[in-house]
mmCIF file of C-alpha atoms in Angstrom:
data_model
loop_
_atom_site.group_PDB
_atom_site.id
_atom_site.type_symbol
_atom_site.label_atom_id
_atom_site.label_comp_id
_atom_site.label_asym_id
_atom_site.label_seq_id
_atom_site.Cartn_x
_atom_site.Cartn_y
_atom_site.Cartn_z
ATOM 1 C CA ASP A 1 7.305 17.178 19.520
ATOM 2 C CA LEU A 2 7.258 14.906 16.489
ATOM 3 C CA ASP A 3 3.796 14.217 15.116
ATOM 4 C CA LEU A 4 4.100 11.316 12.677
ATOM 5 C CA ASN A 5 0.550 11.869 11.447
ATOM 6 C CA ALA A 6 1.411 15.388 10.313
ATOM 7 C CA HIS A 7 4.317 14.052 8.233
ATOM 8 C CA VAL A 8 2.781 11.014 6.541
ATOM 9 C CA ILE A 9 -0.969 11.610 6.255
ATOM 10 C CA ARG A 10 -2.284 13.964 3.573
ATOM 11 C CA HIS A 11 -5.899 12.761 3.508
ATOM 12 C CA PRO A 12 -6.911 11.648 7.028
ATOM 13 C CA ALA A 13 -10.386 10.432 6.046
ATOM 14 C CA SER A 14 -8.998 8.026 3.441
ATOM 15 C CA THR A 15 -5.721 6.935 5.076
ATOM 16 C CA PHE A 16 -5.094 3.871 7.196
ATOM 17 C CA PHE A 17 -2.159 1.913 8.588
ATOM 18 C CA LEU A 18 -1.567 -1.703 7.648
ATOM 19 C CA ARG A 19 0.961 -4.093 9.242
ATOM 20 C CA VAL A 20 2.564 -6.418 6.674
ATOM 21 C CA GLY A 21 2.394 -10.171 7.276
ATOM 22 C CA SER A 22 5.049 -12.669 6.341
ATOM 23 C CA ASP A 23 3.948 -13.285 2.747
ATOM 24 C CA VAL A 24 5.157 -10.256 0.758
ATOM 25 C CA ARG A 25 6.501 -9.839 -2.746
ATOM 26 C CA ALA A 26 10.163 -8.878 -2.891
ATOM 27 C CA ASP A 27 9.567 -6.536 -5.843
ATOM 28 C CA ALA A 28 7.374 -4.311 -3.674
ATOM 29 C CA ASP A 29 10.334 -3.272 -1.454
ATOM 30 C CA VAL A 30 8.284 -4.175 1.601
ATOM 31 C CA ARG A 31 9.379 -6.474 4.417
ATOM 32 C CA SER A 32 7.531 -8.582 6.909
ATOM 33 C CA ASP A 33 6.283 -6.500 9.880
ATOM 34 C CA ASP A 34 6.667 -3.148 8.055
ATOM 35 C CA LEU A 35 3.942 -0.627 8.808
ATOM 36 C CA LEU A 36 2.384 0.775 5.640
ATOM 37 C CA VAL A 37 0.611 4.095 5.299
ATOM 38 C CA VAL A 38 -2.071 3.500 2.665
ATOM 39 C CA ASP A 39 -4.102 6.287 1.074
ATOM 40 C CA ARG A 40 -7.293 5.230 -0.681
ATOM 41 C CA SER A 41 -7.730 8.644 -2.346
ATOM 42 C CA VAL A 42 -4.458 8.490 -4.322
ATOM 43 C CA ALA A 43 -4.848 7.443 -7.950
ATOM 44 C CA ALA A 44 -2.958 4.341 -9.049
ATOM 45 C CA PHE A 45 0.092 4.859 -11.246
ATOM 46 C CA PRO A 46 2.614 2.490 -12.880
ATOM 47 C CA ASN A 47 5.169 1.034 -10.418
ATOM 48 C CA ALA A 48 3.232 2.233 -7.365
ATOM 49 C CA VAL A 49 3.272 -0.077 -4.373
ATOM 50 C CA ALA A 50 -0.365 -0.736 -3.609
ATOM 51 C CA VAL A 51 -2.732 -2.833 -1.569
ATOM 52 C CA ILE A 52 -4.933 -4.810 -3.930
ATOM 53 C CA VAL A 53 -7.635 -7.413 -3.570
ATOM 54 C CA ARG A 54 -7.026 -10.470 -5.707
ATOM 55 C CA GLY A 55 -8.915 -13.701 -5.272
ATOM 56 C CA GLY A 56 -10.592 -12.337 -2.147
ATOM 57 C CA GLU A 57 -7.238 -11.675 -0.396
ATOM 58 C CA LEU A 58 -5.439 -8.425 0.392
ATOM 59 C CA ARG A 59 -1.989 -8.290 -1.210
ATOM 60 C CA VAL A 60 0.822 -5.764 -1.299
ATOM 61 C CA GLU A 61 2.285 -5.546 -4.792
ATOM 62 C CA ARG A 62 4.030 -3.188 -7.154
ATOM 63 C CA LEU A 63 1.532 -2.297 -9.878
ATOM 64 C CA ARG A 64 2.561 -3.497 -13.303
ATOM 65 C CA ARG A 65 -0.843 -3.356 -14.946
ATOM 66 C CA TYR A 66 -3.826 -1.915 -13.216
ATOM 67 C CA GLY A 67 -7.343 -2.722 -14.241
ATOM 68 C CA GLU A 68 -7.207 -6.506 -14.477
ATOM 69 C CA GLU A 69 -10.692 -7.906 -13.916
ATOM 70 C CA GLU A 70 -9.756 -9.981 -10.890
ATOM 71 C CA THR A 71 -7.830 -7.129 -9.231
ATOM 72 C CA GLU A 72 -9.380 -4.364 -7.135
ATOM 73 C CA LEU A 73 -7.254 -1.447 -5.961
ATOM 74 C CA TRP A 74 -7.674 -0.943 -2.227
ATOM 75 C CA GLY A 75 -5.164 1.876 -1.780
ATOM 76 C CA VAL A 76 -1.732 3.207 -2.716
ATOM 77 C CA VAL A 77 1.134 2.900 -0.237
ATOM 78 C CA THR A 78 2.474 6.390 0.452
ATOM 79 C CA HIS A 79 5.013 5.515 3.163
ATOM 80 C CA VAL A 80 6.722 2.440 4.597
ATOM 81 C CA ILE A 81 7.784 2.520 8.258
ATOM 82 C CA ARG A 82 10.354 -0.031 9.408
#
């Protein structure tokens, strides 16, 4: 048996799945309808694909600079499932 959870989830209490909508940034290497595995316990690092809150909206972006006042890190994408 293949247990996807065993392969993609390191921290079950802080991991969630997120389906991507149609408005994604091309530089994040994420496509519309991809399923993202997002871990809120992983520390942000340069070039990480992350879910951020900007202007009250969730966005999927590649991190260039983290710590901007209007940006809140929601979690780091650990896997993309197409």
